[in-house]
Tab-separated table of C-alpha atoms and ligand atoms in Angstrom:
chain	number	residue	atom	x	y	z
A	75	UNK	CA	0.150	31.760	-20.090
A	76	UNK	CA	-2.247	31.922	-23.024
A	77	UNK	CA	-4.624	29.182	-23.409
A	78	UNK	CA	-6.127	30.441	-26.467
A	79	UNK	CA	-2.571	29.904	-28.584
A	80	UNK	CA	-2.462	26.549	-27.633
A	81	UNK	CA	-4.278	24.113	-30.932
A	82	UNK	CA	-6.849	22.461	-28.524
A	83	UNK	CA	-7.618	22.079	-24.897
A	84	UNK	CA	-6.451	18.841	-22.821
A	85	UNK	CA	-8.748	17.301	-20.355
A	86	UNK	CA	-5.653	18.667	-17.887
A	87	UNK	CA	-6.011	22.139	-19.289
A	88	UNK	CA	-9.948	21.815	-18.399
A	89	UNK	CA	-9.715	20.818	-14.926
A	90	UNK	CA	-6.670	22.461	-13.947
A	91	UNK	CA	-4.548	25.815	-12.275
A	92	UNK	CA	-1.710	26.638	-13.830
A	93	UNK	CA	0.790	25.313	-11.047
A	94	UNK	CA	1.875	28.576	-8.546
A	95	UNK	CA	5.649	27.306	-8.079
A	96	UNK	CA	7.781	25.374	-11.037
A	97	UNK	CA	9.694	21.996	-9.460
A	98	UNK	CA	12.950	21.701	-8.909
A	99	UNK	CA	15.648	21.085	-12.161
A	100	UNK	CA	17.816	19.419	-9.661
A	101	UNK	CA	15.100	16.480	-8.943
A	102	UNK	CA	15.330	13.347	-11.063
A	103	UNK	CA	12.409	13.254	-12.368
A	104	UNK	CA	11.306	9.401	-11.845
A	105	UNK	CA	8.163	10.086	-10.032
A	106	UNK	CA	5.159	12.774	-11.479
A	107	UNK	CA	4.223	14.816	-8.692
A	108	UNK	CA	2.046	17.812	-8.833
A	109	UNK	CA	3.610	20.995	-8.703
A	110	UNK	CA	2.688	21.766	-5.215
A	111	UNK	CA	4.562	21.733	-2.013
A	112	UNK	CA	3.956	20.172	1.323
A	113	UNK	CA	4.693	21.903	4.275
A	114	UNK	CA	2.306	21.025	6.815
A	115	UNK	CA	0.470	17.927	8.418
A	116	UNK	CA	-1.944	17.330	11.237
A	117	UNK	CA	-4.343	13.656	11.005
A	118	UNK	CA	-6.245	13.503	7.852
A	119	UNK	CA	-5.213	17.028	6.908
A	120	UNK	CA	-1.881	18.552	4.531
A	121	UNK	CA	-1.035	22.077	3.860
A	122	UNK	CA	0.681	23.630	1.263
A	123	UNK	CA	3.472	26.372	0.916
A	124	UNK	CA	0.460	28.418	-0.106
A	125	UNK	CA	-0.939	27.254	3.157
A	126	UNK	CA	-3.875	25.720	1.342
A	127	UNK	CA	-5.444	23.047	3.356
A	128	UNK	CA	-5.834	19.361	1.814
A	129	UNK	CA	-8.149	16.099	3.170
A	130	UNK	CA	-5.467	13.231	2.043
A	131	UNK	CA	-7.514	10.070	1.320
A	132	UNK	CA	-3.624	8.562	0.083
A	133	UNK	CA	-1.677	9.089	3.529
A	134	UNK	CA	1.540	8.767	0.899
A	135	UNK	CA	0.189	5.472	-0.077
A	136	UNK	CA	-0.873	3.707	2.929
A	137	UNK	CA	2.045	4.427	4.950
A	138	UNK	CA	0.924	7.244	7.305
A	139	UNK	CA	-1.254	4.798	9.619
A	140	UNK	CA	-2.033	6.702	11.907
A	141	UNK	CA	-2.664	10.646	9.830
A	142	UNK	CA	-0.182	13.460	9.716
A	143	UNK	CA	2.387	14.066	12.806
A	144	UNK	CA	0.305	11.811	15.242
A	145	UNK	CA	1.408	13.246	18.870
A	146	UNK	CA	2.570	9.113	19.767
A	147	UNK	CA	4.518	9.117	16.796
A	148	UNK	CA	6.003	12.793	17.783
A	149	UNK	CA	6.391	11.460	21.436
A	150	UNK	CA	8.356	8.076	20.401
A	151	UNK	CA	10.461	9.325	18.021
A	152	UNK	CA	11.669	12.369	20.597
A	153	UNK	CA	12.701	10.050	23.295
A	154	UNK	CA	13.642	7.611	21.464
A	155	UNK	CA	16.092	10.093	19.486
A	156	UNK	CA	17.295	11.628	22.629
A	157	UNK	CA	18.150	7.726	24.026
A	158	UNK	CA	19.665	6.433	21.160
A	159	UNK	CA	18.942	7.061	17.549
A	160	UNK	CA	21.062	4.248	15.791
A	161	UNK	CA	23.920	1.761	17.721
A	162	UNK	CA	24.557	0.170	14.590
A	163	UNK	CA	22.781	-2.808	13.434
A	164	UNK	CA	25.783	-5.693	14.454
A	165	UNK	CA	24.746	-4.457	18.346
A	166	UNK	CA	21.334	-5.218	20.041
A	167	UNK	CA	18.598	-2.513	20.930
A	168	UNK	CA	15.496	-2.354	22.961
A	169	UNK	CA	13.428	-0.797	20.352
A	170	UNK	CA	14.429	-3.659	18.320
A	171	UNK	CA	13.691	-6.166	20.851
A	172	UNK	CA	10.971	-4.473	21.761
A	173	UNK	CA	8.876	-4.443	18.093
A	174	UNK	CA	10.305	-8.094	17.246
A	175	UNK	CA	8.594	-9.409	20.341
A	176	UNK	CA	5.271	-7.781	20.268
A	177	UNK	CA	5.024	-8.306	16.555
A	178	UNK	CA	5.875	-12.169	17.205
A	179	UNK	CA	3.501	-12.310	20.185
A	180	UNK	CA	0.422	-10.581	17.921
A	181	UNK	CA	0.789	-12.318	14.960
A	182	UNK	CA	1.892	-15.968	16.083
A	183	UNK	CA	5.105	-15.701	14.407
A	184	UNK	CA	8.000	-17.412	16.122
A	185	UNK	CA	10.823	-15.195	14.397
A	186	UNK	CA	10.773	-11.333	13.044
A	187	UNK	CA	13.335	-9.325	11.411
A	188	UNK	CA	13.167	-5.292	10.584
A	189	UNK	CA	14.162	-3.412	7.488
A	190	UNK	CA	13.226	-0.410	5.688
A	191	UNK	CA	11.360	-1.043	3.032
A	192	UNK	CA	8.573	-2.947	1.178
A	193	UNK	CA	10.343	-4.272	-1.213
A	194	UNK	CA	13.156	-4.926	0.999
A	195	UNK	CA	10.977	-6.851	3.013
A	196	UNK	CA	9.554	-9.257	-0.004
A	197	UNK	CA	13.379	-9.399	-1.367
A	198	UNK	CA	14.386	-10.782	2.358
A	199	UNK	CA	10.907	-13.436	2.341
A	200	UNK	CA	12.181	-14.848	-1.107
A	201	UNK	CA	15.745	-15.116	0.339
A	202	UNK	CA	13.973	-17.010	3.107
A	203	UNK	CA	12.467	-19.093	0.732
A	204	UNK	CA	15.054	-19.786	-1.563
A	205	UNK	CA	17.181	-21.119	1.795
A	206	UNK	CA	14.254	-23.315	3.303
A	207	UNK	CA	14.547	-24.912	-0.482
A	208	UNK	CA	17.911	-25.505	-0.567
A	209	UNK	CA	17.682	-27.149	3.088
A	210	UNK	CA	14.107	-29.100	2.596
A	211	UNK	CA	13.040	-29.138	-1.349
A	212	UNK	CA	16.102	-30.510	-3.138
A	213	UNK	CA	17.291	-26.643	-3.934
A	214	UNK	CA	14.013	-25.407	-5.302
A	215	UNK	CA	14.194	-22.376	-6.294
A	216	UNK	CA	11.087	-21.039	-8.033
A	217	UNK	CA	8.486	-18.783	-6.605
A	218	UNK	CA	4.700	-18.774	-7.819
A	219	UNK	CA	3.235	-15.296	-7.894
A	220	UNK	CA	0.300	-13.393	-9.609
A	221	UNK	CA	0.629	-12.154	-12.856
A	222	UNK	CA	-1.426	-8.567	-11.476
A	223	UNK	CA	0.804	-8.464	-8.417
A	224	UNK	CA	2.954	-6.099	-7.116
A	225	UNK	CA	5.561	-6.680	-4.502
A	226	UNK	CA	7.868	-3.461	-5.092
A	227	UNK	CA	10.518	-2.093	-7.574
A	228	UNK	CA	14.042	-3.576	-6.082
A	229	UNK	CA	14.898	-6.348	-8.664
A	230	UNK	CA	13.504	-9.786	-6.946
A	231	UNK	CA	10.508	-7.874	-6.199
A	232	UNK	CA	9.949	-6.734	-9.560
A	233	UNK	CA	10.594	-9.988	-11.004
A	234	UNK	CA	8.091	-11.432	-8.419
A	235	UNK	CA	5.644	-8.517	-9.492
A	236	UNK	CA	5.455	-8.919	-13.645
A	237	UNK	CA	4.403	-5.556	-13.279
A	238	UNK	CA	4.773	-2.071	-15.306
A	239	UNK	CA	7.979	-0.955	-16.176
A	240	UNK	CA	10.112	-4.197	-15.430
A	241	UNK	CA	10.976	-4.950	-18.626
A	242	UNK	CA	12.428	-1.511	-19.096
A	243	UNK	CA	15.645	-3.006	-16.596
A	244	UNK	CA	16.079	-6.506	-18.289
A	245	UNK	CA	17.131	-9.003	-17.735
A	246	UNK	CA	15.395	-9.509	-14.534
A	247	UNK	CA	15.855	-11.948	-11.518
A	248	UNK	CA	15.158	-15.673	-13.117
A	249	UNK	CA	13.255	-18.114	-11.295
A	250	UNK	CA	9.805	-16.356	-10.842
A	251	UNK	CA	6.484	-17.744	-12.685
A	252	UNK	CA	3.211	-16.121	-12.831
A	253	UNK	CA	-0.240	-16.816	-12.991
A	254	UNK	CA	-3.757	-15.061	-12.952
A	255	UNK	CA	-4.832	-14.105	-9.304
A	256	UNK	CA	-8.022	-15.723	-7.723
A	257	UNK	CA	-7.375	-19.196	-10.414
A	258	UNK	CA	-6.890	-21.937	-7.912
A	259	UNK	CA	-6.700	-24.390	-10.962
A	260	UNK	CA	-4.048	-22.653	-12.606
A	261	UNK	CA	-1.836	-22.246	-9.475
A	262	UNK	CA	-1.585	-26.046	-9.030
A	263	UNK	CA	-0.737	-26.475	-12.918
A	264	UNK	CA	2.494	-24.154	-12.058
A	265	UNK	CA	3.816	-26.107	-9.254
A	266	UNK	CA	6.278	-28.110	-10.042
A	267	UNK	CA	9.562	-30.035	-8.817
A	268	UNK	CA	11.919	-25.840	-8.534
A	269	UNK	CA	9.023	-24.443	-7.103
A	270	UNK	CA	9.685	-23.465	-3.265
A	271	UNK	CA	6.630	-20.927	-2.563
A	272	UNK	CA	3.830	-18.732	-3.341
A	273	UNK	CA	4.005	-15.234	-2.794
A	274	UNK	CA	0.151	-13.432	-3.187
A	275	UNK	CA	-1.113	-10.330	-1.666
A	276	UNK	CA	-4.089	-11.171	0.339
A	277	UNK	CA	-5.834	-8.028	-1.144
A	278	UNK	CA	-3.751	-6.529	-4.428
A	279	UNK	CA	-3.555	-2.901	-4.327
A	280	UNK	CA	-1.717	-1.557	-7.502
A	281	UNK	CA	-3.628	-4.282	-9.106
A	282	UNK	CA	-6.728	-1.963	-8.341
A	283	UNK	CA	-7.864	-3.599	-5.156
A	284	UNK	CA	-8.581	-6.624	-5.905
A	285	UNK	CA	-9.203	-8.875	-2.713
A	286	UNK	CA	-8.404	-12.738	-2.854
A	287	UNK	CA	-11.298	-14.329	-2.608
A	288	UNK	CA	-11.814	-16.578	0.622
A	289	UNK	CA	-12.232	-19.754	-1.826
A	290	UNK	CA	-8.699	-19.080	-3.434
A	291	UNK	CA	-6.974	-18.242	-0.566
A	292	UNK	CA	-7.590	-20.888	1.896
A	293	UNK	CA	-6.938	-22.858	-1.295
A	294	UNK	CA	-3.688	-21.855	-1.841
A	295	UNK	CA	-3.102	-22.404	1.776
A	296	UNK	CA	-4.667	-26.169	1.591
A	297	UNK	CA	-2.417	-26.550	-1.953
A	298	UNK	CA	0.647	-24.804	-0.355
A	299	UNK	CA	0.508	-27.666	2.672
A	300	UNK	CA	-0.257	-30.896	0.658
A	301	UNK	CA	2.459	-30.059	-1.665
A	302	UNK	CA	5.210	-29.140	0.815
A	303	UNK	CA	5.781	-25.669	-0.601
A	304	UNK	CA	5.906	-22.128	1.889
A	305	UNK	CA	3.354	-19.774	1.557
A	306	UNK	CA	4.135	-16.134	1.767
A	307	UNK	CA	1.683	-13.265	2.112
A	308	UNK	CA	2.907	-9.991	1.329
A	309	UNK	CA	0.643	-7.716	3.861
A	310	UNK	CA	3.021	-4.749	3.507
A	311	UNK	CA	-0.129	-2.966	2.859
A	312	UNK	CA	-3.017	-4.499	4.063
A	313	UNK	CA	-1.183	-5.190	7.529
A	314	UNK	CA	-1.319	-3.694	10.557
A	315	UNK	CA	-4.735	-2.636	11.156
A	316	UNK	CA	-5.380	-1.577	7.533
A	317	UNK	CA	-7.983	-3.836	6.765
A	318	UNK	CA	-9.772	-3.941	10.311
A	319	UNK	CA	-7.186	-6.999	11.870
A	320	UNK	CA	-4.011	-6.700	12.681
A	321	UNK	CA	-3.622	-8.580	9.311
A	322	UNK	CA	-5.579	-9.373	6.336
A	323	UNK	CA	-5.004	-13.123	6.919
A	324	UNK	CA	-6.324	-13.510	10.136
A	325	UNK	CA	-9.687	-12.299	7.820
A	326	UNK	CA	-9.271	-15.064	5.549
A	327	UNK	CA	-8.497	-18.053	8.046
A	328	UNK	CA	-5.717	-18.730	6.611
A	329	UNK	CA	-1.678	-18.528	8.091
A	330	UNK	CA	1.265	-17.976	6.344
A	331	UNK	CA	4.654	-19.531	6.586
A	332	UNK	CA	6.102	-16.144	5.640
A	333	UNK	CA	4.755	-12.521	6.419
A	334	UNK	CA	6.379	-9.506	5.104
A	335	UNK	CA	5.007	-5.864	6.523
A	336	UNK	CA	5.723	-2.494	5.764
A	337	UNK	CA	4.301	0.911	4.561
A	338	UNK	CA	1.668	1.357	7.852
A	339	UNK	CA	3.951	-0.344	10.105
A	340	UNK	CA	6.311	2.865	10.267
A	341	UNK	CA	3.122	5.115	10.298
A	342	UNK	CA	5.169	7.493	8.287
A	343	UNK	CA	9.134	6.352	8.771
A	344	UNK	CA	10.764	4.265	6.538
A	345	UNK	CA	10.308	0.267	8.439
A	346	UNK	CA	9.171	-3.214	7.404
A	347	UNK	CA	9.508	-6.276	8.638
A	348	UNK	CA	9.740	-9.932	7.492
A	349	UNK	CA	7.927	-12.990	10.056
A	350	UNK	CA	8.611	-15.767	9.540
A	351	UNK	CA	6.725	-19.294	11.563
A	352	UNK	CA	7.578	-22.648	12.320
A	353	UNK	CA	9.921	-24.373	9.587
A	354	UNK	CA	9.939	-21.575	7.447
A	355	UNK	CA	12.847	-20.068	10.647
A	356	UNK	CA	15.915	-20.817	8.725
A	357	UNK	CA	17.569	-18.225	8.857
A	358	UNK	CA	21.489	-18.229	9.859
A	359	UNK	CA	24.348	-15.603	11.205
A	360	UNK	CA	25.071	-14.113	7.931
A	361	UNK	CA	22.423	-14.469	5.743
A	362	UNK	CA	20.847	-11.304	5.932
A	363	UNK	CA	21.864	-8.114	7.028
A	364	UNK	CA	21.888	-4.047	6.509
A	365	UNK	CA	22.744	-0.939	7.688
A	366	UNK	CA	19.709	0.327	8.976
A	367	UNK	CA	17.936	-3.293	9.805
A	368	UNK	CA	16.691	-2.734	13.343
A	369	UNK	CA	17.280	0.429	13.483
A	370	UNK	CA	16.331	1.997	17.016
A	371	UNK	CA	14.631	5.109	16.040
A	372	UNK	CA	12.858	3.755	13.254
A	373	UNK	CA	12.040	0.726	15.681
A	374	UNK	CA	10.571	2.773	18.292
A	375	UNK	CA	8.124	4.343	15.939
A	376	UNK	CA	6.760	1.024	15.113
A	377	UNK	CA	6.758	-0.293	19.044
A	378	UNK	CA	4.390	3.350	19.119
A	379	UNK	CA	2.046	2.743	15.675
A	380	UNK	CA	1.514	-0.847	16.895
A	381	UNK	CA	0.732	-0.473	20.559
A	382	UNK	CA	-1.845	2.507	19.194
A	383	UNK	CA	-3.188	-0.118	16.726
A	384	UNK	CA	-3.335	-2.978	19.351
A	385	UNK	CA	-5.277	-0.434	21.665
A	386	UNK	CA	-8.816	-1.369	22.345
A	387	UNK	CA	-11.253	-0.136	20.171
A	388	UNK	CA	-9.200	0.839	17.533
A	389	UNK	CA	-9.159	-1.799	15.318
A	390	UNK	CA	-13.155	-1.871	15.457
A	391	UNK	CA	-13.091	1.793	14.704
A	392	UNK	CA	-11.117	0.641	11.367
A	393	UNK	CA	-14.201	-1.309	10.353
A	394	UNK	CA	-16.729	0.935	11.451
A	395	UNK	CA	-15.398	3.753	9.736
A	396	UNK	CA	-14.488	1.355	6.746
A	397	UNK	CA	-17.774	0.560	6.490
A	398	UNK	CA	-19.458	4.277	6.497
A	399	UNK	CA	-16.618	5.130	3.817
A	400	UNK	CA	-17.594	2.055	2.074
A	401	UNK	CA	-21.488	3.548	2.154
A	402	UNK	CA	-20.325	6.685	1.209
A	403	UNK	CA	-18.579	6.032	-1.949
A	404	UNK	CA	-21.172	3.520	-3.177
A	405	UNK	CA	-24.224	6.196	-3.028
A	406	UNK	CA	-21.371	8.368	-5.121
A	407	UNK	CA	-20.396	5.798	-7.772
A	408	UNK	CA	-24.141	4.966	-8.201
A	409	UNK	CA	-24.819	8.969	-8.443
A	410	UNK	CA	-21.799	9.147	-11.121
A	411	UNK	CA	-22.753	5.991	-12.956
A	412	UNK	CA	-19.339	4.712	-11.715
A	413	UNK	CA	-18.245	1.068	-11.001
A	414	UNK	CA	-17.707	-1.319	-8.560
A	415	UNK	CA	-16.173	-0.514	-5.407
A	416	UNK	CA	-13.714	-3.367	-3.758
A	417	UNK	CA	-12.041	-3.685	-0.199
A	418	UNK	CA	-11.764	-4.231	3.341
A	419	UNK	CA	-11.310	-2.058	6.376
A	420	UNK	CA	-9.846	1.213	5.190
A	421	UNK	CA	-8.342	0.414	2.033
A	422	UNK	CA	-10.672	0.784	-1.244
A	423	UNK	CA	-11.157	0.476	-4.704
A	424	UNK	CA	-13.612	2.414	-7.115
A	425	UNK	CA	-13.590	1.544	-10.813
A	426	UNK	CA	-14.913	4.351	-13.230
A	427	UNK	CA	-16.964	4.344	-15.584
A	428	UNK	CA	-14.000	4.810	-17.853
A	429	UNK	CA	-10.142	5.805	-17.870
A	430	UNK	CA	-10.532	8.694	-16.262
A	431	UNK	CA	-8.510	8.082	-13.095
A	432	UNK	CA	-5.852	10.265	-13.683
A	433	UNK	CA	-7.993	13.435	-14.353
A	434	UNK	CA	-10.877	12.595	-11.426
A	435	UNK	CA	-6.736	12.704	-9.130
A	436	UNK	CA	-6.135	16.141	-10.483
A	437	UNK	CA	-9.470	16.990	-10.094
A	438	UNK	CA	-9.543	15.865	-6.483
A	439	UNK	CA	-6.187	17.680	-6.146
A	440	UNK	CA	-7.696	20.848	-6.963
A	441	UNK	CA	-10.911	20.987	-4.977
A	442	UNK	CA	-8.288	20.221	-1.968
A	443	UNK	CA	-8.418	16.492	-1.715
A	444	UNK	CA	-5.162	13.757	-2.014
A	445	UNK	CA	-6.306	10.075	-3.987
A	446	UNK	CA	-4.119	8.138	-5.883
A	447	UNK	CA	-5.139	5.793	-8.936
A	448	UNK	CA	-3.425	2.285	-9.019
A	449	UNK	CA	-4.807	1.837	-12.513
A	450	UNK	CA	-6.624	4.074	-15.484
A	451	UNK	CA	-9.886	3.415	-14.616
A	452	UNK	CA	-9.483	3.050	-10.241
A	453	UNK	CA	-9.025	5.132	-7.580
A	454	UNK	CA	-7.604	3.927	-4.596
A	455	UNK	CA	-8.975	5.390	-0.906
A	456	UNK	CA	-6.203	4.279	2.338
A	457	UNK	CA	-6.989	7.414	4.418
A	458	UNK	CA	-5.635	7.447	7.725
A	459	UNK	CA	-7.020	4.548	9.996
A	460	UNK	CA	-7.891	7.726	12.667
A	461	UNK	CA	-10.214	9.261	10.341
A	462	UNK	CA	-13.428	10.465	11.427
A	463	UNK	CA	-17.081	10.039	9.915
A	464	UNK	CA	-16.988	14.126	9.476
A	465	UNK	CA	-12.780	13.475	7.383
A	466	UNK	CA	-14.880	11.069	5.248
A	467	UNK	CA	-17.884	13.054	5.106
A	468	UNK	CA	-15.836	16.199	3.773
A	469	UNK	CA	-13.786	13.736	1.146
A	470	UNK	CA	-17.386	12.402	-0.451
A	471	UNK	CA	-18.329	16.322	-1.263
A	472	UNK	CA	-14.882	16.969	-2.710
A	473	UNK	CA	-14.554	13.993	-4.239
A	474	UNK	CA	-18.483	14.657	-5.806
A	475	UNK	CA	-16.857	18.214	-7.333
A	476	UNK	CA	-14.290	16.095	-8.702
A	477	UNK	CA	-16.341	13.638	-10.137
A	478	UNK	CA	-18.315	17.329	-11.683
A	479	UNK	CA	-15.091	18.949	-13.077
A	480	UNK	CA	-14.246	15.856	-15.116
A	481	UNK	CA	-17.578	15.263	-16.509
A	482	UNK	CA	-18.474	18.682	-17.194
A	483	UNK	CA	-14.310	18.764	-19.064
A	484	UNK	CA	-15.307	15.477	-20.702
A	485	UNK	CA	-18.411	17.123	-22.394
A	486	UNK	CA	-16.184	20.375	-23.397
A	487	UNK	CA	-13.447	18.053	-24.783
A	488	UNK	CA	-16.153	16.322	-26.363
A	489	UNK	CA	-17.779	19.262	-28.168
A	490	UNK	CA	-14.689	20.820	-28.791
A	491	UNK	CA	-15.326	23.987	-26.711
A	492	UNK	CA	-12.409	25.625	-25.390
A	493	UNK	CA	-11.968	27.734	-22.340
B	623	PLP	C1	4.043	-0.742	-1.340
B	623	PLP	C2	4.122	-2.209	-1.448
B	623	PLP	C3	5.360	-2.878	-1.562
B	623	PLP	C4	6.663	-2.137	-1.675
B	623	PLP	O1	6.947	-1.396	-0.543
B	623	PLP	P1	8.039	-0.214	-0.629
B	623	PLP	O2	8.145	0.269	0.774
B	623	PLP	O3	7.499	0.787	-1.584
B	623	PLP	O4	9.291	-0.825	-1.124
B	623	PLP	C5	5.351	-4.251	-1.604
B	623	PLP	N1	4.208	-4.947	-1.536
B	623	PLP	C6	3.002	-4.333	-1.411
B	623	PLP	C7	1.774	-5.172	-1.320
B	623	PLP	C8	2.925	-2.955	-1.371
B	623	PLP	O5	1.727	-2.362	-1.282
C-alpha cells in the first residue's frame, strides 16, 4: 500500500498497521471489528492467528466474568455436556433447577426464569410488567425509562432504550416514555394513569458509565412504592459480582420488583435471566417461553460462574482490585489531561479530553490491549473480575502508549505532516 498517494493522512492512518488478514466477504457486516483474528484465550489474556498476545480490558463487553477459558467454566460445561446438553425446554433439568434456586436464594427473589440474552431478558421483564398491569393497574401499559439508557437491540428493548440507531427500524414498540437519568423531579412528572413501571440501569454503561446516584435511586424506589408502579433494574451488566455485590442494588439500598441479568452471568455463554419478587410473580403456563430458555448446558455454566462469584473472598477481591484500577487510571487521566473517571467495582468510565475514543481503541489495539468506547469521548474498562494488580498494572503502561500514539497523531494531523 502507498501512503504517500493517498491526499492526506487520517488519524487511523497515523496510529495504525495495515491489517495482516482481509475479513471475510461472506460476513454481514453489522458490527466493525478490527481485522484481526482470535484464536486463543487464557484469564485476562487473547491471542491472535498471528499468535500475538493481547491484555483484554473489554472481556467481549462484560460478559467473560470470570477471563478467558476459566478451568470451572471448562470443567462445567464438559460434564455437563457429557450428562445432558439440552432435554428441551417443555421438560425439567437440574442445571435449571439448580441456577433458578441459588439465584432466588442470593438475591431474595421468590421466582427466576433463564434465557439467552440481554435483551431477551429486558423484553421478558416488560412482558412481566405489562401482565402485572393488566391484572393490578387497570391495563397500564407504559414503561418509564431513561432517555441515555440502553437495554439492548431486540425491538421492546430498543424502544425502552431511545438509543442510537432505533429510528433506523421504525416504527418502534409504542408505549415507552423517556426521561433524563438521575432527574427525580422529572420522573414523577411522567407517571401517569398507563404507566406500569420504571425500567433504569443502576449504573448506565453505553451511556458512558454513568452511575445512578444514591439520591435518585432510592427515590425512584420511594416514588415507584407510593405510586403503586413496579420497579425494574436492568443489572444485565452490573450484576453478578461486576460491581463488587452480587448486584449493583444491594449497593444502593434499594430492591427491585423486577431484575433482569445477563452478559457476566454466562461468563462467556450465551444466558440471562429475569427475577422477579413478591407481586411482581405473575407469571402463567404460557406466557413466556423459548427454545433454549433453561437450557442445561448453558445453565450449568451459570450454576459454575455463580458459585465462583459467591466464593469467599471473591467478591472483596472485585473491590479491591476495582479500587487499585480505579487509582491507576486516575494518576493516567490526570498525566493525559483527561477527564473524569466514573464506576463501581470493575466496571469504569474515563472521559477524554476530547472525541478521541475511537482512535485511543485502535491505539490500545495496537500496543496489544482490548477497550471498548461506549461513547466518542469514553472508554469503558470491565476486565475480567479475576484480574490481578500485575493484568492492571500491564493495561495502565499500554494504555499510557496509547494515550502517546494519539497525541503525538493529533499533533501530525494538526500540522499537516504526513508519514
Ligand atoms: C448488554 C446489555 C443489554 C443487552 O444484552 P444482550 O445480551 O446484548 O442482548 C441490556 N442491558 C444492559 C444494561 C446491557 O449492558
Amino acid at each position: 500500500m502507498n501512503l504517500f498517494r493517498r491526499p492526506a493522512p487520517s488519524l487511523d492512518d497515523l496510529i495504525l498497521d495495515a491489517p495482516h488478514e482481509l475479513p471475510s466477504e461472506s460476513l454481514m457486516p453489522t458490527v466493525a471489528r478490527p481485522a484481526q483474528v482470535f484464536v486463543r484465550g487464557q484469564g485476562s489474556w487473547l491471542w491472535d492467528s498471528e499468535d500475538r498476545a493481547y491484555l483484554d480490558f473489554s472481556q467481549g463487553s462484560a460478559a467473560n466474568s470470570l477471563g478467558h477459558s476459566p478451568q470451572v467454566l471448562i470443567n462445567a460445561l464438559a460434564d455437563q455436556s457429557q450428562a445432558l446438553i439440552n432435554p428441551g425446554s417443555g421438560l425439567h433439568n437440574r442445571a435449571q433447577l439448580n441456577l433458578v434456586d441459588r439465584l432466588c436464594q442470593h438475591t431474595g427473589s421468590d421466582q427466576g426464569y433463564l434465557l439467552n440474552s440481554g435483551a431477551e431478558a429486558c423484553e421478558a421483564a416488560i412482558k412481566l410488567a405489562r401482565k402485572w398491569g393488566q391484572l393490578h393497574r387497570g391495563g397500564a401499559y407504559r414503561i418509564i425509562s431513561a432517555s441515555t439508557g440502553c437495554h439492548g437491540r431486540s425491538f421492546a428493548a430498543m424502544a425502552a432504550s431511545a438509543g442510537a440507531g432505533a429510528s433506523r427500524f421504525e416504527p418502534l414498540l409504542p408505549g415507552f416514555s423517556h426521561v433524563p437519568f438521575n432527574d427525580l423531579p422529572a420522573l414523577h412528572a411522567a407517571v401517569d394513569a398507563q404507566t406500569v413501571a420504571i425500567m433504569l440501569e443502576p449504573i448506565q454503561s453505553e451511556a458512558g458509565v454513568i452511575p445512578a446516584t444514591e439520591h435518585y435511586l432510592k427515590g425512584v424506589e420511594r416514588l415507584c412504592r407510593e405510586l403503586g408502579i413496579l420497579l425494574i433494574l436492568d443489572e444485565v451488566q452490573t450484576g453478578i459480582g461486576r460491581c463488587g455485590t452480587l448486584l449493583a442494588e444491594q449497593q444502593y439500598g434499594v430492591r427491585a420488583d423486577i431484575v433482569t441479568l445477563g452478559k457476566g452471568l454466562g461468563g462467556g455463554v450465551p444466558l440471562a435471566a429475569l427475577l422477579a419478587r413478591g407481586k411482581a410473580c405473575c407469571f402463567e403456563a404460557g406466557e413466556l417461553a423459548g427454545t433454549h430458555h433453561g437450557n442445561a448446558l448453558m445453565a450449568a455454566a451459570g450454576v459454575a460462574v455463580l458459585d465462583t462469584v459467591l466464593a469467599n473472598g471473591f467478591l472483596q477481591h472485585v473491590r479491591e482490585s476495582g479500587l487499585y484500577l480505579g487509582e491507576g487510571l486516575a494518576r493516567l487521566a490526570y498525566r493525559y489531561d483527561h477527564g473524569q473517571l466514573r464506576g463501581h467495582g470493575l466496571m469504569w468510565g474515563l472521559t477524554l479530553s476530547d472525541d478521541c475514543a475511537d482512535a485511543v481503541v485502535k491505539a490500545a489495539l495496537h500496543e496489544g490491549l482490548i477497550l471498548n468506547a461506549p461513547q466518542p469521548d469514553c472508554l469503558r474498562f470491565t476486565p475480567a473480575l479475576t484480574v490481578s494488580k500485575s493484568n492492571i498494572d500491564e493495561m495502565l503502561v499500554r494504555l499510557a502508549r496509547a494515550f502517546a500514539r494519539v497525541r503525538t497523531a493529533q499533533l501530525q494531523c494538526r500540522k499537516g505532516i504526513a508519514v
